[in-house]
Amino acid sequence: MGDPCHYTMVKNRNHNHYHHQYSVMGHTTQHLNGHLHHQHHYQHGRRHVGGGDGAGGRSAIEIIAELGSESNAHGLAKIVTSRDNKRKVIWALMVIIGFTAATLQLSLLVRKYLQFQVVELSEIKDSMPVEFPSVTICNIEPLSLQHMHPLPDEDTALFKWLMFTQLFRFSRKSFFGSVRAFYENLGEVAKNMSHSLEDMLIQCSFNRENCSTLNFTYSFDGNYFSCFTFNGGQLQDQLQMHATGPENGLSLIISIEKFIPKYHVYGIYNMDNNVLHSAGVRVVVHAPGTMPSPVDHGFDIPPGYSSSVGLKAVLHTRLSKPYGNCTESKLYGAQVFRNTYFACLQLCKQKLTVENCKCKSSKLPDIPDLNVTFCGSIKNWQDILANTSGKYEFGDLIETKGLDCAEELERRINNDRAYEKDCGCFQPCSETAYLKSLSLSYWPLEFYQLSHLESIFDNNASKATRKKEHFMRVAHTGLKYVVNQSSPMTDAERKEQAKESSDLIRQNMLRLNIYLEDLSVVEYRQLPAYGLADLFADIGGTMGLWMGISVLTIMELCELVIRLLGLLFNSEKELPSSLIHPTTTTPANVNGRGRGCCCGGPGGCGNHGNQCCGGNGGSSNGHGPYPMSNGDVEHSGGWEGGGGGGNSHHNSGRSHDIGSSAFDFRRGVESPV
């Protein structure tokens, strides 16, 4: 009969593994290895111990492989799905190269973004009211010669000061011959000798309505003394313009109070002063609420002319941090001002002077909180002049350490701007500037002088015209004599009187018109040169170019993280002991029909009957401890030992047909080849 156990190997073409085929007593049977059944349940228990995703108990490697094969990142899917190892390596290298290039380019993009560069765009804004500027006027000649007339006698403080500056020597001689030294040493006396607006302002109109001295605010400047600002009140009370032209702007007729001294009286000319000793007014056009600086930002308007100043508003809008360093803070000097970079630096210079020289300068904005004296102040100058101590003689050198320190500090600051770093000054976030165009015309014409003076006196426009000794009254009286035919004057005398009156008017009077030329506002606005939206767009383009990654790919990564976290949390749950410690061998239950064993695989052989055992000692009883499950293979041609564990059913010499396997071999169970 031959060998009762005939062993053959048949290759399954569909599953690419070998079946062990037996021929028992002329009957072809297929014996499924019982070890497959046992190994399947053991592997199932191991997956639960290692954690699962809640849908089949899959491992972390399987989850990563699944999502990698479905990923929108082209290279990752190629690595996972490729069966050829060489192809996997090539795609892995391509992914590494793409990732490196994308990282380098992304670092450049982030670096560009962190530079916070800005661009400035210009835009013309129409159909909106324009803020009328503040206008500050100062008489170029600080002292009113009319207030000094008659000349001071020997008992006055002014006369004593003039004597002191002439009889003694100073290291800064030019300074002590200036009006600044006069103010720093005589204080209130100098202020009382300055000009008053009531004496200067002859006529005022704004937007075709009359204005007066009540519309001006007072300020003091160390070079020009008294200055007066139109539209210098609170910001909420600022004037808005809706029309252009001189008739709708500010129009002022000003008397500079020029005094013609006697021929034997002359003043001292200071060669070091480049702004004084001339006739006219100093005008500053600046944004409302800001600090005026007549010396640095002003322009001169001469008498005898009608001056037209056309303005065009320019708005600067700047960015704050991180793109810029603009600020909305206020400046605190003699009063609260809106911030400008120049005014902030001027106040900083004053603070530096106080810190280094223990005194303040009248050339810079005053800060009342700084309780120090002026650098050019000589406290006991009257005692030195009277020589009460007997220590001084005429011609002695008077020490001025504070002034020397301030002058040296000013020279150093003007040549080195490093001090600005410690000032903490920044540009305002919103600033209005005004472009100016100036034109002059001869004014007033002699033909209209008499009529003009009569209209001024008849309307009694200002306090200046009330004074009997005012120059315009003298000119008015002289012109009346000229035109009066009944007056006993020859033609030569009439001509001389007309010329004298006309010169007096033109040497003392001026007209100033300040108006808007255009209601369009040019805004220069800063914008981020490379914003956050640009950064995201470039990041998307870079990732798509080098790796094919988009936002959906990032969502896939988030899904992977969530599933791995779920896998980690599920692994900590307590599992049944039968899954954590699976049974490795199970005693076979045979039906008592003989105990022959045929070795169908790498398992052991029994010594009795025709019992067939799978590899690794599985059970041959169809009623073993594990029921038929996924991994049991059924074929119509007999019993085959498969690559796994399973149960064989042997019943009265006839065989059962076992269906095809439903077990997924790609889920980690290898074929026992």
XYZ file of C-alpha atoms in Angstrom:
673
model
C 0.000 0.000 0.000
C 2.967 2.165 0.297
C 3.727 4.775 2.853
C 0.502 5.605 4.765
C 1.565 9.259 4.919
C 2.544 10.568 1.502
C 3.788 14.165 1.645
C 3.744 16.577 -1.268
C 4.079 20.353 -1.601
C 1.749 22.347 -3.826
C 2.232 26.008 -4.523
C -0.838 28.139 -4.339
C -0.653 30.624 -7.176
C -3.084 33.060 -5.672
C -1.506 33.362 -2.213
C 2.094 32.719 -3.236
C 2.726 30.146 -0.520
C 2.978 26.378 -0.281
C 0.363 23.937 0.887
C 1.328 20.589 2.395
C -0.740 17.897 0.726
C -1.210 14.396 2.178
C -2.509 11.215 0.680
C -3.922 8.926 3.374
C -4.981 5.328 2.479
C -5.779 6.228 -1.119
C -7.838 9.244 -0.132
C -6.474 12.700 -0.920
C -6.979 14.885 2.090
C -5.931 18.404 2.878
C -4.718 18.842 6.390
C -4.666 22.407 7.656
C -1.949 23.029 10.145
C -3.433 23.573 13.594
C -0.588 25.904 14.381
C -2.092 28.524 12.023
C -5.207 28.716 14.126
C -3.258 29.052 17.329
C -0.831 31.648 15.912
C -3.662 33.825 14.618
C -5.249 34.081 18.062
C -1.907 34.710 19.708
C -1.112 37.499 17.277
C -4.552 38.978 17.888
C -3.827 39.070 21.597
C -0.484 40.739 21.025
C -2.131 43.540 19.038
C -4.486 44.283 21.875
C -1.627 44.369 24.328
C 0.334 46.737 22.104
C -2.667 49.019 21.688
C -5.117 49.584 18.891
C -7.009 52.287 17.102
C -10.352 50.941 18.137
C -11.149 49.426 14.713
C -9.316 46.181 14.431
C -6.482 46.644 16.947
C -3.903 47.924 14.474
C -0.334 48.799 15.381
C 1.346 52.235 15.059
C 3.462 51.055 12.112
C 0.347 49.935 10.258
C -1.401 53.276 10.878
C 1.626 55.259 9.660
C 1.940 53.005 6.599
C -1.743 53.381 5.769
C -1.780 57.176 6.048
C 1.543 57.395 4.219
C 0.108 55.487 1.277
C -2.901 57.828 1.191
C -0.943 61.064 1.777
C -1.116 63.978 -0.665
C 2.636 64.395 -0.302
C 3.712 62.611 -3.454
C 7.037 61.287 -2.270
C 5.733 59.742 0.946
C 3.064 57.757 -0.889
C 5.658 56.452 -3.348
C 7.882 55.230 -0.516
C 5.079 53.331 1.222
C 3.385 51.787 -1.815
C 6.524 50.798 -3.741
C 7.276 47.015 -3.645
C 10.770 47.383 -5.063
C 13.368 48.315 -2.434
C 15.456 50.246 -4.948
C 12.455 52.329 -5.845
C 11.798 52.978 -2.167
C 15.391 54.200 -1.683
C 15.242 56.487 -4.713
C 12.009 58.084 -3.575
C 13.328 58.423 -0.036
C 16.347 60.337 -1.364
C 14.091 62.583 -3.440
C 11.945 63.337 -0.387
C 15.037 64.190 1.678
C 16.358 66.483 -1.060
C 12.983 68.205 -1.404
C 12.651 68.611 2.353
C 16.151 70.135 2.595
C 15.530 72.577 -0.248
C 12.151 73.568 1.183
C 13.690 74.131 4.628
C 16.385 76.410 3.215
C 13.909 78.434 1.204
C 11.496 78.670 4.124
C 14.267 79.998 6.355
C 14.930 82.752 3.814
C 11.235 83.611 3.691
C 10.931 83.795 7.471
C 14.072 85.919 7.660
C 12.625 88.286 5.067
C 9.397 88.547 7.035
C 11.191 89.234 10.329
C 12.974 92.225 8.773
C 9.556 93.998 8.800
C 10.352 96.192 5.835
C 7.894 98.878 4.732
C 7.015 100.642 1.523
C 5.559 104.126 1.241
C 2.618 104.762 -1.031
C 1.176 108.120 -1.971
C -2.542 108.685 -2.265
C -4.507 111.818 -3.121
C -7.569 112.302 -0.935
C -10.345 114.517 -2.246
C -13.694 115.692 -0.942
C -12.609 116.035 2.652
C -12.053 119.061 4.920
C -8.466 120.137 5.403
C -7.093 121.105 8.790
C -5.939 124.704 8.762
C -2.457 125.048 10.255
C -1.305 127.063 13.213
C 0.417 130.316 12.250
C 2.999 131.783 14.632
C 4.311 135.313 14.079
C 7.234 136.981 15.854
C 8.665 140.439 15.356
C 12.189 140.034 14.028
C 13.310 142.864 16.260
C 12.718 141.430 19.783
C 12.639 144.773 21.624
C 10.016 147.391 21.059
C 11.884 150.624 20.592
C 8.732 152.516 21.410
C 8.684 150.805 24.825
C 12.261 151.922 25.301
C 11.506 155.522 24.361
C 12.500 157.766 25.937
C 15.924 156.209 26.363
C 16.571 154.736 29.820
C 18.432 156.858 32.328
C 21.315 155.772 34.547
C 19.061 154.397 37.255
C 17.310 151.840 35.072
C 18.354 148.175 34.960
C 18.726 148.280 31.172
C 21.231 151.141 31.298
C 23.256 149.395 34.033
C 23.339 146.159 32.036
C 24.581 147.944 28.938
C 27.317 149.572 31.021
C 28.284 146.210 32.561
C 28.699 144.530 29.174
C 30.909 147.378 27.965
C 33.181 147.755 31.006
C 34.112 144.086 31.574
C 35.488 141.272 29.453
C 33.865 137.912 28.812
C 35.017 134.694 27.224
C 31.819 134.741 25.124
C 31.709 138.414 24.183
C 29.252 137.951 21.320
C 26.742 136.307 23.622
C 26.708 139.128 26.166
C 25.988 141.611 23.396
C 22.838 139.717 22.369
C 19.215 139.921 23.440
C 19.514 136.398 24.855
C 21.995 137.608 27.489
C 19.699 140.546 28.183
C 16.798 138.172 28.833
C 18.786 135.613 30.859
C 20.057 138.308 33.236
C 17.139 140.755 33.385
C 14.217 138.360 32.874
C 10.935 140.216 33.384
C 12.483 143.547 32.371
C 13.270 142.105 28.940
C 9.769 140.656 28.589
C 8.208 144.011 29.401
C 10.237 145.612 26.633
C 9.102 143.108 24.009
C 6.328 143.668 21.500
C 2.659 143.207 22.296
C 0.123 141.874 19.836
C -2.217 144.756 20.518
C 0.422 147.127 19.195
C 1.316 144.954 16.204
C -2.047 143.722 14.897
C -3.856 146.326 12.794
C -6.426 144.141 11.076
C -7.311 140.426 11.094
C -9.762 138.329 9.110
C -10.227 134.610 8.611
C -12.551 132.971 6.115
C -14.210 136.355 5.468
C -14.879 136.945 9.161
C -13.098 139.372 11.460
C -10.746 138.046 14.119
C -8.876 139.736 16.965
C -6.123 139.262 19.503
C -8.394 136.831 21.341
C -7.780 134.295 18.572
C -4.051 134.230 19.315
C -2.053 132.507 22.053
C 1.182 133.814 23.540
C 4.540 132.036 23.641
C 8.070 133.153 24.434
C 11.162 132.504 22.364
C 14.716 133.199 23.497
C 15.657 134.812 20.180
C 12.498 136.748 19.288
C 10.967 137.132 22.752
C 7.186 137.515 22.304
C 5.512 135.333 19.663
C 1.804 134.901 18.893
C 0.052 131.877 17.416
C -3.211 131.863 15.484
C -5.225 128.616 15.762
C -3.055 127.469 18.620
C -5.769 126.389 21.046
C -7.034 122.929 21.924
C -7.046 120.266 19.225
C -10.808 119.777 19.364
C -11.253 123.448 18.462
C -9.118 123.328 15.318
C -10.298 125.028 12.156
C -11.383 123.032 9.127
C -11.158 124.519 5.647
C -13.602 123.849 2.818
C -12.488 126.523 0.341
C -9.295 127.831 -1.220
C -7.850 131.234 -2.043
C -6.706 134.336 -0.105
C -10.260 135.464 0.611
C -10.996 132.238 2.499
C -7.744 132.100 4.427
C -6.033 134.166 7.105
C -5.289 137.800 6.295
C -3.257 139.997 8.659
C -2.181 143.632 8.489
C 0.710 144.090 10.901
C 2.705 147.021 12.122
C 6.268 146.124 13.013
C 6.623 149.260 15.134
C 9.695 150.496 13.418
C 11.162 153.369 15.429
C 13.317 155.958 13.747
C 15.791 157.003 16.416
C 17.567 160.291 16.689
C 20.711 160.608 14.724
C 22.969 160.396 17.774
C 21.427 157.162 19.112
C 22.585 153.798 17.685
C 22.447 150.221 18.858
C 25.028 147.429 18.961
C 25.117 145.085 15.986
C 25.902 141.453 16.774
C 27.913 139.928 13.928
C 27.322 136.393 15.220
C 23.535 136.624 14.943
C 22.221 135.795 11.480
C 18.490 136.236 12.110
C 18.143 139.577 13.919
C 18.741 143.231 13.053
C 16.206 143.321 10.220
C 12.661 144.644 9.811
C 9.669 142.371 9.375
C 8.035 139.399 11.026
C 9.144 135.807 11.365
C 6.342 133.411 10.411
C 6.049 129.714 11.226
C 3.378 127.538 9.599
C 3.064 124.306 11.557
C 0.545 121.606 12.393
C -1.965 122.550 15.104
C -0.874 121.635 18.597
C 2.816 121.314 17.715
C 5.698 123.332 19.136
C 6.787 126.230 16.895
C 10.470 126.834 16.179
C 10.836 130.278 14.577
C 14.617 130.127 14.126
C 14.694 126.717 12.453
C 11.402 126.538 10.556
C 10.325 130.154 10.077
C 10.526 132.498 7.096
C 10.749 136.296 6.989
C 8.028 138.627 5.730
C 9.336 142.148 4.971
C 7.351 145.384 5.448
C 6.074 147.329 2.468
C 4.841 144.192 0.692
C 1.795 142.016 0.488
C 2.992 138.468 1.011
C 0.919 135.511 -0.150
C 1.687 132.081 1.293
C -0.081 129.254 -0.531
C -0.291 125.963 1.343
C -0.833 122.351 0.353
C -1.412 119.777 3.066
C 0.653 116.602 3.170
C -0.239 113.794 5.567
C 2.317 111.237 6.742
C 0.968 107.989 8.197
C 3.587 105.704 9.702
C 3.522 102.195 11.130
C 4.266 101.295 14.721
C 6.149 98.236 15.950
C 7.226 95.808 14.628
C 7.339 97.589 11.242
C 8.322 100.983 12.623
C 8.847 102.914 15.822
C 6.341 105.736 15.555
C 4.638 107.005 18.691
C 1.513 108.876 19.733
C 3.032 110.291 22.913
C 2.906 113.965 23.895
C 5.724 116.413 24.569
C 5.844 118.328 27.825
C 7.547 121.698 27.693
C 6.069 125.060 28.632
C 2.796 123.378 27.663
C 1.669 120.036 26.237
C 2.437 119.650 22.536
C 1.812 117.050 19.897
C 4.907 115.033 19.163
C 7.306 115.996 16.400
C 10.761 114.542 15.995
C 12.478 117.935 15.864
C 10.739 119.299 18.964
C 11.585 116.126 20.873
C 15.261 116.549 20.011
C 15.178 120.181 21.118
C 13.780 119.207 24.491
C 16.377 116.443 24.731
C 19.164 118.969 24.113
C 17.835 121.102 26.936
C 17.822 118.108 29.281
C 21.379 117.224 28.277
C 22.452 120.798 28.986
C 20.963 120.626 32.460
C 22.547 117.229 33.154
C 26.023 118.205 31.974
C 26.234 121.915 32.809
C 23.700 122.301 35.646
C 22.010 125.161 33.801
C 19.571 125.726 30.934
C 19.786 127.643 27.668
C 17.365 130.301 26.454
C 18.082 129.136 22.913
C 16.231 125.876 23.548
C 12.603 125.274 24.623
C 12.051 125.979 28.276
C 11.064 123.185 30.662
C 9.556 124.701 33.821
C 10.181 121.544 35.826
C 13.945 122.083 35.491
C 14.603 124.316 38.487
C 17.944 125.742 37.336
C 19.195 129.132 36.204
C 20.246 130.150 32.700
C 23.782 129.335 31.626
C 24.506 132.961 30.729
C 23.175 134.330 33.982
C 25.561 136.273 36.258
C 23.818 136.523 39.602
C 25.856 139.316 41.167
C 26.525 141.388 38.042
C 25.158 144.574 39.653
C 27.515 144.133 42.656
C 30.413 143.586 40.265
C 29.498 146.762 38.399
C 29.266 148.746 41.663
C 32.441 146.995 42.960
C 30.921 146.594 46.394
C 33.395 143.856 47.306
C 36.451 145.636 45.955
C 37.590 142.524 44.076
C 36.819 143.678 40.550
C 38.156 146.416 38.352
C 37.009 147.596 34.972
C 38.377 145.339 32.248
C 38.529 142.201 34.400
C 37.511 138.871 32.872
C 34.218 137.590 34.242
C 34.045 133.802 34.508
C 31.030 132.089 32.964
C 31.633 128.373 33.471
C 28.025 127.385 32.801
C 27.940 129.272 29.516
C 31.276 127.819 28.415
C 29.999 124.335 29.149
C 26.734 124.893 27.263
C 28.494 126.342 24.212
C 30.947 123.440 24.094
C 28.139 120.921 24.490
C 26.186 122.573 21.666
C 29.214 122.435 19.373
C 29.739 118.754 20.135
C 26.070 117.897 19.629
C 25.932 119.710 16.293
C 28.878 117.660 15.013
C 27.885 114.282 16.439
C 24.336 112.960 16.418
C 25.085 109.947 18.582
C 23.191 111.587 21.430
C 19.900 110.983 19.595
C 19.991 107.288 20.504
C 19.570 108.146 24.182
C 16.827 110.720 23.615
C 14.124 108.183 22.831
C 12.618 110.388 20.112
C 10.463 108.810 17.409
C 8.435 110.063 14.507
C 4.708 110.584 15.138
C 2.407 107.926 13.688
C 0.304 110.630 12.059
C 1.768 113.979 11.064
C 0.551 116.838 8.898
C 3.018 119.021 7.023
C 2.394 121.944 4.716
C 4.143 122.706 1.458
C 4.565 126.466 1.073
C 4.804 128.738 -1.939
C 5.627 132.389 -1.207
C 5.080 135.429 -3.393
C 5.493 139.183 -2.754
C 3.947 142.276 -4.244
C 4.473 146.015 -3.672
C 2.063 147.210 -0.987
C 0.364 149.557 -0.336
C 0.318 151.664 -3.473
C 0.670 155.377 -2.785
C -2.570 156.014 -4.657
C -4.551 154.090 -1.991
C -2.594 154.913 1.146
C -4.802 157.760 2.385
C -8.013 155.800 1.836
C -6.533 152.776 3.555
C -5.541 154.773 6.645
C -8.960 156.403 6.840
C -10.700 153.011 6.762
C -8.464 151.799 9.584
C -9.080 154.776 11.827
C -12.782 154.946 11.053
C -13.331 151.281 11.888
C -11.066 151.556 14.929
C -9.798 148.085 14.061
C -7.279 147.706 16.864
C -5.769 149.205 19.933
C -2.718 150.218 17.917
C -4.644 152.873 16.021
C -5.958 154.447 19.230
C -2.572 155.815 20.221
C -2.152 159.412 19.225
C 1.569 158.991 18.773
C 1.199 155.991 16.517
C 3.123 156.374 13.264
C 0.000 155.837 11.153
C -1.656 158.851 12.731
C 1.389 160.905 11.828
C 1.281 159.570 8.272
C -2.456 160.088 8.112
C -2.146 163.708 9.211
C 0.685 164.337 6.724
C -1.298 162.957 3.779
C -4.307 165.088 4.729
C -2.157 168.208 4.490
C -0.927 167.092 1.084
C -4.410 166.686 -0.394
C -5.824 169.780 1.318
C -5.694 172.472 -1.282
C -6.295 175.166 1.296
C -3.149 174.323 3.240
C -0.343 176.920 2.832
C 2.162 174.430 1.295
C 4.191 174.783 -1.816
C 4.335 171.993 -4.379
C 7.841 171.036 -3.230
C 6.678 170.841 0.368
C 3.645 168.783 -0.646
C 5.865 166.395 -2.542
C 8.276 166.046 0.349
C 5.455 165.490 2.851
C 3.788 162.855 0.633
C 7.076 160.980 0.260
C 7.785 161.080 3.984
C 4.305 159.799 4.895
C 4.419 157.087 2.230
C 7.836 155.842 3.359
C 6.682 155.770 6.953
C 3.738 153.575 5.995
C 5.724 151.183 3.816
C 8.555 150.849 6.347
C 6.176 149.814 9.113
C 3.231 147.990 7.570
C 2.868 144.641 5.847
C 0.060 142.397 4.727
C 0.198 138.646 5.123
C -2.223 136.254 3.409
C -2.050 132.563 4.289
C -4.453 130.222 2.512
C -4.860 126.778 0.993
C -4.036 126.375 -2.656
C -5.656 122.962 -2.976
C -8.110 120.998 -0.875
C -6.635 117.705 -2.040
C -4.516 116.097 0.634
C -1.531 114.030 -0.416
C -1.106 111.161 2.034
C 2.128 109.223 2.237
C 1.179 105.984 3.943
C 3.528 103.244 5.074
C 2.512 99.665 4.353
C 4.238 96.376 5.163
C 6.452 95.403 2.266
C 6.091 91.719 3.164
C 3.129 90.861 5.315
C 1.862 87.720 6.953
C -0.390 86.867 4.001
C 2.604 87.096 1.658
C 4.589 84.809 3.959
C 1.836 82.166 3.983
C 1.474 82.364 0.214
C 5.205 81.860 -0.307
C 5.283 79.033 2.234
C 2.485 77.288 0.371
C 4.245 77.762 -2.941
C 7.539 76.488 -1.557
C 6.036 73.399 0.078
C 3.989 72.647 -3.019
C 7.010 73.042 -5.303
C 9.434 70.861 -3.381
C 7.224 68.337 -1.582
C 3.659 68.672 -2.847
C 2.426 69.609 0.632
C -0.706 71.690 1.171
C -2.994 72.478 4.074
C -4.811 69.179 3.538
C -1.517 67.359 3.956
C -1.077 69.082 7.300
C -4.568 67.871 8.230
C -3.418 64.338 7.423
C -0.518 64.799 9.797
C -2.943 65.968 12.477
C -5.039 62.867 11.885
C -1.932 60.700 12.291
C -1.083 62.365 15.604
C -4.636 61.942 16.871
C -4.734 58.270 15.941
C -1.347 57.593 17.499
C -2.480 59.286 20.692
C -5.579 57.105 20.652
C -3.373 54.077 20.166
C -1.273 55.113 23.161
C -4.278 55.631 25.425
C -5.925 52.356 24.400
C -2.763 50.409 25.223
C -3.125 51.389 28.856
C -6.520 49.740 29.243
C -6.739 46.362 31.085
C -7.306 43.424 28.708
C -8.616 39.835 29.329
C -6.017 37.369 30.557
C -6.771 34.956 27.718
C -5.528 37.639 25.266
C -2.581 38.811 27.300
C -1.394 35.153 28.001
C -2.635 33.015 25.069
C -2.478 29.174 25.266
C 0.474 27.854 23.315
C -0.601 24.199 23.056
C -3.939 22.511 23.395
C -4.425 18.742 24.042
C -5.961 17.059 21.101
C -9.396 15.522 21.401
C -9.694 12.620 19.028
C -12.772 10.702 18.234
C -11.293 7.283 19.114
C -10.890 6.063 15.548
C -7.192 5.381 15.761
C -4.150 7.415 16.677
C -1.950 7.432 13.658
C -0.031 10.748 13.149
C 1.253 12.051 9.914
C 3.757 14.895 10.048
C 2.509 17.562 7.708
C 4.887 20.279 8.685
C 7.581 21.298 11.104
C 5.537 20.045 14.107
C 6.055 16.815 15.964
C 4.530 13.431 15.026
C 2.281 11.385 17.280
C 2.660 7.631 17.789
C -0.940 6.465 17.441
C -3.545 6.025 14.775
C -4.022 8.247 11.816
C -4.180 11.544 13.728
C -2.625 14.378 11.723
C -0.991 17.240 13.621
C -0.211 20.698 12.253
C 3.218 22.270 12.618
C 4.160 23.280 16.202
C 1.698 20.804 17.740
C -1.818 22.019 17.080
C -4.996 20.143 17.943
C -6.481 17.713 15.460
C -9.886 17.616 17.009
C -12.580 19.610 15.337
C -13.792 20.494 18.773
C -10.597 22.087 20.108
C -10.445 25.011 22.483
C -10.412 27.601 19.637
C -13.293 27.720 17.180
C -12.832 28.058 13.438
C -11.811 31.602 12.706
C -10.143 33.782 10.107
C -7.081 31.928 8.977
C -8.795 28.528 8.460
C -8.549 27.514 4.859
C -11.063 25.416 3.054
C -10.482 23.812 -0.317
C -12.689 21.388 -2.202
C -9.948 18.946 -3.137
C -9.074 17.765 0.364
C -7.154 18.970 3.386
C -4.183 21.268 2.920
C -1.822 22.518 5.603
C -1.711 26.297 5.237
C 0.769 28.869 6.333
C -0.755 29.506 9.713
C -2.742 27.844 12.436
C -6.053 26.073 11.992
C -8.261 23.135 12.982
C -8.841 19.972 10.972
C -12.174 18.177 11.064
C -11.956 14.364 10.644
C -15.317 12.665 10.768
C -15.797 8.862 10.001
C -13.335 8.726 7.166
C -14.945 11.437 5.110
C -13.661 14.887 4.606
C -15.302 18.301 5.004
C -14.902 20.977 2.379
C -13.228 24.063 3.833
C -13.813 27.449 2.158
C -11.155 29.959 1.044
C -9.334 31.998 3.673
C -10.731 35.356 4.737
C -7.574 36.311 6.645
C -5.664 39.327 5.398
C -2.042 38.257 5.090
C -0.899 41.886 4.731
C -1.741 42.506 8.353
C 1.341 40.938 9.778
C 0.926 37.117 9.570
C 3.659 35.549 7.521
C 3.379 32.385 5.530
C 5.289 29.425 7.045
C 7.395 28.764 3.965
